[in-house]
Tab-separated table of C-alpha atoms and ligand atoms in Angstrom:
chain	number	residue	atom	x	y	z
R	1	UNK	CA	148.538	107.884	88.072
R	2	UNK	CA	148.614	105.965	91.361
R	3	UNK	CA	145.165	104.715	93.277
R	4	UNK	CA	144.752	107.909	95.090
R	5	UNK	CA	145.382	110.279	93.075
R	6	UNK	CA	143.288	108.265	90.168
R	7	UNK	CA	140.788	108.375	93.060
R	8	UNK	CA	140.359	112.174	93.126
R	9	UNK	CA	140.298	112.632	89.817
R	10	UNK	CA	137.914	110.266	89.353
R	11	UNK	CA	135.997	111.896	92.392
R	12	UNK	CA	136.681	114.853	90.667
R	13	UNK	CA	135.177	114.552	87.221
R	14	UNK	CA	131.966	112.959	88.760
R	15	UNK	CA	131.099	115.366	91.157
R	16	UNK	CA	127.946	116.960	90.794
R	17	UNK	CA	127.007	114.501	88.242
R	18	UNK	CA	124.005	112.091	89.277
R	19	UNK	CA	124.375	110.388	86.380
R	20	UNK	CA	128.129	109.413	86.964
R	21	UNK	CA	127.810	109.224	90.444
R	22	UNK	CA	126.112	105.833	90.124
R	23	UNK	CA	128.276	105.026	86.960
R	24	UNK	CA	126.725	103.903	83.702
R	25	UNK	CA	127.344	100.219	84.181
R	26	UNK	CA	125.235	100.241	87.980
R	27	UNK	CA	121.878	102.352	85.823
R	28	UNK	CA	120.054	99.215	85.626
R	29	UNK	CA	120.970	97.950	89.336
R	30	UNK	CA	120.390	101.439	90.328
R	31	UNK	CA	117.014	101.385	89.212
R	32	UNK	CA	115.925	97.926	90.759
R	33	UNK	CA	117.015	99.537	94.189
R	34	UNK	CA	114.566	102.464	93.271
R	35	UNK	CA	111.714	99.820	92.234
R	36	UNK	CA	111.790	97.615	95.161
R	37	UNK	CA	111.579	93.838	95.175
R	38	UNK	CA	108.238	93.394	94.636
R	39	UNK	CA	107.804	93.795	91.103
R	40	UNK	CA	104.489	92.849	90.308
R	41	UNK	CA	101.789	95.082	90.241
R	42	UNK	CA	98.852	91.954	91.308
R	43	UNK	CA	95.268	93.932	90.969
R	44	UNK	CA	95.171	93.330	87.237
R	45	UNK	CA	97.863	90.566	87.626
R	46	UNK	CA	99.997	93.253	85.395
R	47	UNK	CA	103.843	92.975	85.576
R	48	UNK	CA	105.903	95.480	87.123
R	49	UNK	CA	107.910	95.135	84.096
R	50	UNK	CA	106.983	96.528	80.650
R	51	UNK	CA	107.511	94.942	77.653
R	52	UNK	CA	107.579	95.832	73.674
R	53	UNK	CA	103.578	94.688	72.580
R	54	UNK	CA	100.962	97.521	73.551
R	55	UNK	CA	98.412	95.465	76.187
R	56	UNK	CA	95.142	96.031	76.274
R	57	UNK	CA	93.457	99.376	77.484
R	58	UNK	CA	92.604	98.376	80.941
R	59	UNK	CA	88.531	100.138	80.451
R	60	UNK	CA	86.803	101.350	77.668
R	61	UNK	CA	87.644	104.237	75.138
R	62	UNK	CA	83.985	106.215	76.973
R	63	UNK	CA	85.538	105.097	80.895
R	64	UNK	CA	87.049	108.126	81.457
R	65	UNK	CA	84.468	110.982	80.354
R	66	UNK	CA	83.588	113.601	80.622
R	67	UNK	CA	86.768	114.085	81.750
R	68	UNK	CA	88.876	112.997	78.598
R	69	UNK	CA	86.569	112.262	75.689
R	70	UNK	CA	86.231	108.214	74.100
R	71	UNK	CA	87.380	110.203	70.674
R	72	UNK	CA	90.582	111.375	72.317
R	73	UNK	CA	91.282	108.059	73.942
R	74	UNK	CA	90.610	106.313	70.886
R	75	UNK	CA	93.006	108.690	68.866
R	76	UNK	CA	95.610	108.610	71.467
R	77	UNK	CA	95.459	104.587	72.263
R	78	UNK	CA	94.951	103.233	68.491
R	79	UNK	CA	96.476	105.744	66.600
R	80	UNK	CA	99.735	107.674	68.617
R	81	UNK	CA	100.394	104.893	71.505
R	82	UNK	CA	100.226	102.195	68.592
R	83	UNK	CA	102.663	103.984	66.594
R	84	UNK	CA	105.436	104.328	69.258
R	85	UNK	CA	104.651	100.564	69.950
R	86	UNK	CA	105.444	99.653	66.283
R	87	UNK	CA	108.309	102.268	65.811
R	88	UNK	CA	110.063	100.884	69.184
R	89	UNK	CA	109.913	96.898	67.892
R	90	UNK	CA	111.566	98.480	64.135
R	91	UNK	CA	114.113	99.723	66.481
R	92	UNK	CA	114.704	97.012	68.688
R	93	UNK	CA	115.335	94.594	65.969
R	94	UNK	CA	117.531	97.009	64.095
R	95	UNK	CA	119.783	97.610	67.365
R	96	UNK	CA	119.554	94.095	68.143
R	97	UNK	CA	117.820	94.846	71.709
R	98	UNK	CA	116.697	91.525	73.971
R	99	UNK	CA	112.787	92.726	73.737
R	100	UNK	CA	112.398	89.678	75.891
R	101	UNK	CA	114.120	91.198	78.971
R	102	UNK	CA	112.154	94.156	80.578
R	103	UNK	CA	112.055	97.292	78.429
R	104	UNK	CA	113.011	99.155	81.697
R	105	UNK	CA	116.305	97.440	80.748
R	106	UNK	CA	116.925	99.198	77.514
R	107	UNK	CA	115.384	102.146	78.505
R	108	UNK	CA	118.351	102.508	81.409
R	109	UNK	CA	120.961	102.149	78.375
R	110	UNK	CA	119.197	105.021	76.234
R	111	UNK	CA	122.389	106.811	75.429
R	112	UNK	CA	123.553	103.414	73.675
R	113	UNK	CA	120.939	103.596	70.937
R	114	UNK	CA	119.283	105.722	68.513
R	115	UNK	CA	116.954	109.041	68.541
R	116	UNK	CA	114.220	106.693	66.647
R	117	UNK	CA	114.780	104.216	70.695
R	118	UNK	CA	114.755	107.128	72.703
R	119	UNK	CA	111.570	108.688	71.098
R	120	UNK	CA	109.475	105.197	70.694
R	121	UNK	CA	111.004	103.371	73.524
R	122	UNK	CA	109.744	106.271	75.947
R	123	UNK	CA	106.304	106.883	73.742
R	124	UNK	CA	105.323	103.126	74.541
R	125	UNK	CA	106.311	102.766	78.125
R	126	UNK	CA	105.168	106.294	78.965
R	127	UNK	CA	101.706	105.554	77.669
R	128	UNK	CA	101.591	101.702	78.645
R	129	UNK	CA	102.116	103.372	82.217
R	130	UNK	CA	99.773	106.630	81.695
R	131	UNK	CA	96.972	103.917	81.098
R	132	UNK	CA	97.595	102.199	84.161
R	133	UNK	CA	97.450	105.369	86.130
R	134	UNK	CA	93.812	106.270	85.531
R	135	UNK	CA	90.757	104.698	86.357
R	136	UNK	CA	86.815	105.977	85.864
R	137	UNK	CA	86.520	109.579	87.864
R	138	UNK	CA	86.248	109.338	91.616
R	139	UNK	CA	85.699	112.519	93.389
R	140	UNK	CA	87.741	113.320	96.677
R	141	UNK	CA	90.294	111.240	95.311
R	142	UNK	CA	92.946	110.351	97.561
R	143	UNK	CA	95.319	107.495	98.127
R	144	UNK	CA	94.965	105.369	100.508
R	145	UNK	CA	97.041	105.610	103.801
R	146	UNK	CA	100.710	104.205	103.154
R	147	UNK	CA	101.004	106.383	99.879
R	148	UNK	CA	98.504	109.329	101.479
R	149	UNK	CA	101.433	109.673	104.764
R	150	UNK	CA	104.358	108.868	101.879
R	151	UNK	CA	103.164	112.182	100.015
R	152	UNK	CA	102.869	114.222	103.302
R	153	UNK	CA	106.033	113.848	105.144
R	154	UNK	CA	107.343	114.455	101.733
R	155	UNK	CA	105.626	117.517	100.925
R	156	UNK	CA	103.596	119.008	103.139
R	157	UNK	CA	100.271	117.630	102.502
R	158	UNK	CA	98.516	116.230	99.692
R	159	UNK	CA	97.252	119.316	98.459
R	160	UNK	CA	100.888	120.925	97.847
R	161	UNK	CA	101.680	117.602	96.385
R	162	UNK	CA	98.932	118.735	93.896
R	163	UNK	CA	100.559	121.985	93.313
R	164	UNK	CA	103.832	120.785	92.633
R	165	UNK	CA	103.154	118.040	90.462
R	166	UNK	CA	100.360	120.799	89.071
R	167	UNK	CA	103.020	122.836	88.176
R	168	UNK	CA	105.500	120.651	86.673
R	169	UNK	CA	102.521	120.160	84.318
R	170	UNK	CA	101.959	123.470	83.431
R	171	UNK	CA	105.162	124.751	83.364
R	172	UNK	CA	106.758	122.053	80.869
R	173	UNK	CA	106.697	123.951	77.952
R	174	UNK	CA	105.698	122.067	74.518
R	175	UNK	CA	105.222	118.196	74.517
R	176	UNK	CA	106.241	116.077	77.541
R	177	UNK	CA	105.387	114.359	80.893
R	178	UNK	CA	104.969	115.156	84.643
R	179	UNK	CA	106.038	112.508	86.901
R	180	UNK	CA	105.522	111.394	90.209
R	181	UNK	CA	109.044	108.815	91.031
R	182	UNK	CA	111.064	107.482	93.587
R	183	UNK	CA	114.752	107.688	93.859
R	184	UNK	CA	116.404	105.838	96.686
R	185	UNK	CA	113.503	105.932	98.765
R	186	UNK	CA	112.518	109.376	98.430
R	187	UNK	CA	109.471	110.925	96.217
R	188	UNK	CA	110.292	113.711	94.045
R	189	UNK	CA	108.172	115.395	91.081
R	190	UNK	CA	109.080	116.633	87.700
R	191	UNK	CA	108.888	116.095	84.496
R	192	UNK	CA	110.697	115.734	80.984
R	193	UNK	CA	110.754	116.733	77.273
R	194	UNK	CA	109.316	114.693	74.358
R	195	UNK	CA	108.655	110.912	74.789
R	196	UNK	CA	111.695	111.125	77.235
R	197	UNK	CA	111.574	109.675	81.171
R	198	UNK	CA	113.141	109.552	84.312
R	199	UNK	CA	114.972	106.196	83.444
R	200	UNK	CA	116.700	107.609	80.895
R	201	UNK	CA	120.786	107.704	81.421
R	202	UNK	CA	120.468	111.075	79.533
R	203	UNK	CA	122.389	114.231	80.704
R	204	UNK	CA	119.745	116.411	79.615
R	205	UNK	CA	116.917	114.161	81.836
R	206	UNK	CA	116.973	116.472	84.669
R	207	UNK	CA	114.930	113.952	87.057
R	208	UNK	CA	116.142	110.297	87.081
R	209	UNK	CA	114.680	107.807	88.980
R	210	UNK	CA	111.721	105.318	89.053
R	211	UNK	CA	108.181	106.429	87.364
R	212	UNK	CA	105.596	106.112	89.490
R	213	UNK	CA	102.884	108.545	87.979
R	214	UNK	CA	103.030	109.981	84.991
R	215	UNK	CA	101.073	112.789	82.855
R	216	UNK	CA	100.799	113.404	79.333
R	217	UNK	CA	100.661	116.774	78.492
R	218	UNK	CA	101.202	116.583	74.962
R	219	UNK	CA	98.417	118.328	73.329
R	220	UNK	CA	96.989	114.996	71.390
R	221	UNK	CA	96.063	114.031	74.836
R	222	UNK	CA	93.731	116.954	75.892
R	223	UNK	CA	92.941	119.380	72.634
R	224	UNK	CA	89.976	118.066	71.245
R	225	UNK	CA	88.506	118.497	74.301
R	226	UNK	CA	90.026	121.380	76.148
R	227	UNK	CA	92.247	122.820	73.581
R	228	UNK	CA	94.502	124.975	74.765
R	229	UNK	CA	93.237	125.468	78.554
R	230	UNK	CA	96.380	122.851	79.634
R	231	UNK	CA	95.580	123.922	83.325
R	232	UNK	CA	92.160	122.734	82.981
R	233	UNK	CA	92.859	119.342	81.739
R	234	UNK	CA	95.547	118.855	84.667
R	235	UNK	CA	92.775	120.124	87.121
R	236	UNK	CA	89.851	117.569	86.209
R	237	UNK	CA	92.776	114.460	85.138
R	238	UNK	CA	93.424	114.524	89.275
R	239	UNK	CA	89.858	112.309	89.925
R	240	UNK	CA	91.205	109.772	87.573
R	241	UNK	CA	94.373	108.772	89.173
R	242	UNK	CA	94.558	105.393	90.102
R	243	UNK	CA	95.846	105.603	93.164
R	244	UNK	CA	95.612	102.174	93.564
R	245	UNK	CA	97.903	101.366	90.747
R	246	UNK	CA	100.555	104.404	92.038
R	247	UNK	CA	100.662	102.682	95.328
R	248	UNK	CA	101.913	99.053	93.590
R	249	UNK	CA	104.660	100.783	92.179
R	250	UNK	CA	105.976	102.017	95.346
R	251	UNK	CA	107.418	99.236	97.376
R	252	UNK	CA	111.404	100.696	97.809
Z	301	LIG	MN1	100.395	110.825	74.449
């Protein structure tokens, strides 16, 4: 096959593919262009960068009523986030994984380890971000201007922002995540399956990029409270975003 014609096929077999598109060995680059170079998230002098030891709830298990309940948060900090954290540093050592670069890192290589990664790797970070993302309830919660004009020119207004994200919410059906994430510059919504995210080099993660909100809709997170009223919990969980937080995490 000569250069061109190793070209097209090349062109060929990668069109229409995201994933190839930026080819397996660029993920992790690919995903620092997404993040920005300021990776440091300063208000709670909290890295950018997650790593493999569950830190600290950043308020109290009661902080967030009566919007979700201390008992849930206690359940679903102590009990299910602690879990994935253990599960994921079992896996790590038994796939040999640096745990003292970035788990962003090994979470871009997903499709290089094992179902017992994908599921823990995701459940920690996914969580150690959800955290991050709430604060006590504020109502009229907005962000602040730079996000606020961010979210309008790229969809609409704030309100069908909302709806969107709203739906990708509801609409994921089972356990999973909405997201809120930036890829190359631009904000887009959606959500995934399981304990997966949207740094995943998976085929079946529909929406890649760089998490910058995130919401569990797993029923551990809401049912004690709300049980099966999913829309309900989605409605009240929009006065705890921490719009402060989101905002760090958007510096592309
Ligand atoms: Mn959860």
């Amino acid at each position: 096959m000569n250069t061109n014609s190793r070209r097209k096929f090349i062109k060929n077999t990668i069109a229409g593919s995201a994933l190839l598109a930026v080819g397996l060995k660029g993920w992790s680059e690919t995903i620092k262009k997404w993040s920005g170079s300021n990776s440091f998230y300063q208000p709670g002098n909290t890295s950018f960068e997650t790593g493999y030891e569950q830190t600290p709830l950043p308020y109290a298990y009661n902080a967030l009523e009566d919007i979700i309940d201390a008992a849930t948060m206690e359940i679903h900090y102590s009990k299910h986030a602690a879990a994935y954290a253990k599960n994921l540093k079992e896996a790590a050592v038994a796939e040999k994984i640096d745990t003292t670069k970035p788990l962003e890192d090994a979470l871009a290589k997903t499709s290089a380890y094992s179902t017992k990664f994908r599921n823990n790797g995701g459940g920690h970070y996914n969580h150690e971000l959800f955290w991050k993302c709430m604060r006590p309830k504020q109502d009229n919660n907005k962000p602040a201007v730079k996000l606020l004009e961010k979210i309008e020119s790229s969809f609409g207004s704030f309100e069908q922002f909302k709806t969107q994200f709203t739906d990708a919410a509801k609409t994921r059906f089972g356990s999973g995540w909405a997201w809120l994430y930036t890829n190359q510059g631009q904000l887009k919504i959606g959500s995934t399956a399981n304990q997966d995210n949207p740094l995943m080099d998976l085929p079946s993660v529909e929406h890649k990029g760089f998490p910058i909100l995130c919401l569990d809709v797993w029923e551990h997170a809401y049912y004690l409270k709300y049980q099966n009223k999913r829309a309900d919990y989605i409605e009240n969980w929009w006065k705890l975003v921490n719009w402060d937080f989101v905002e760090t995490r958007l510096n592309g």
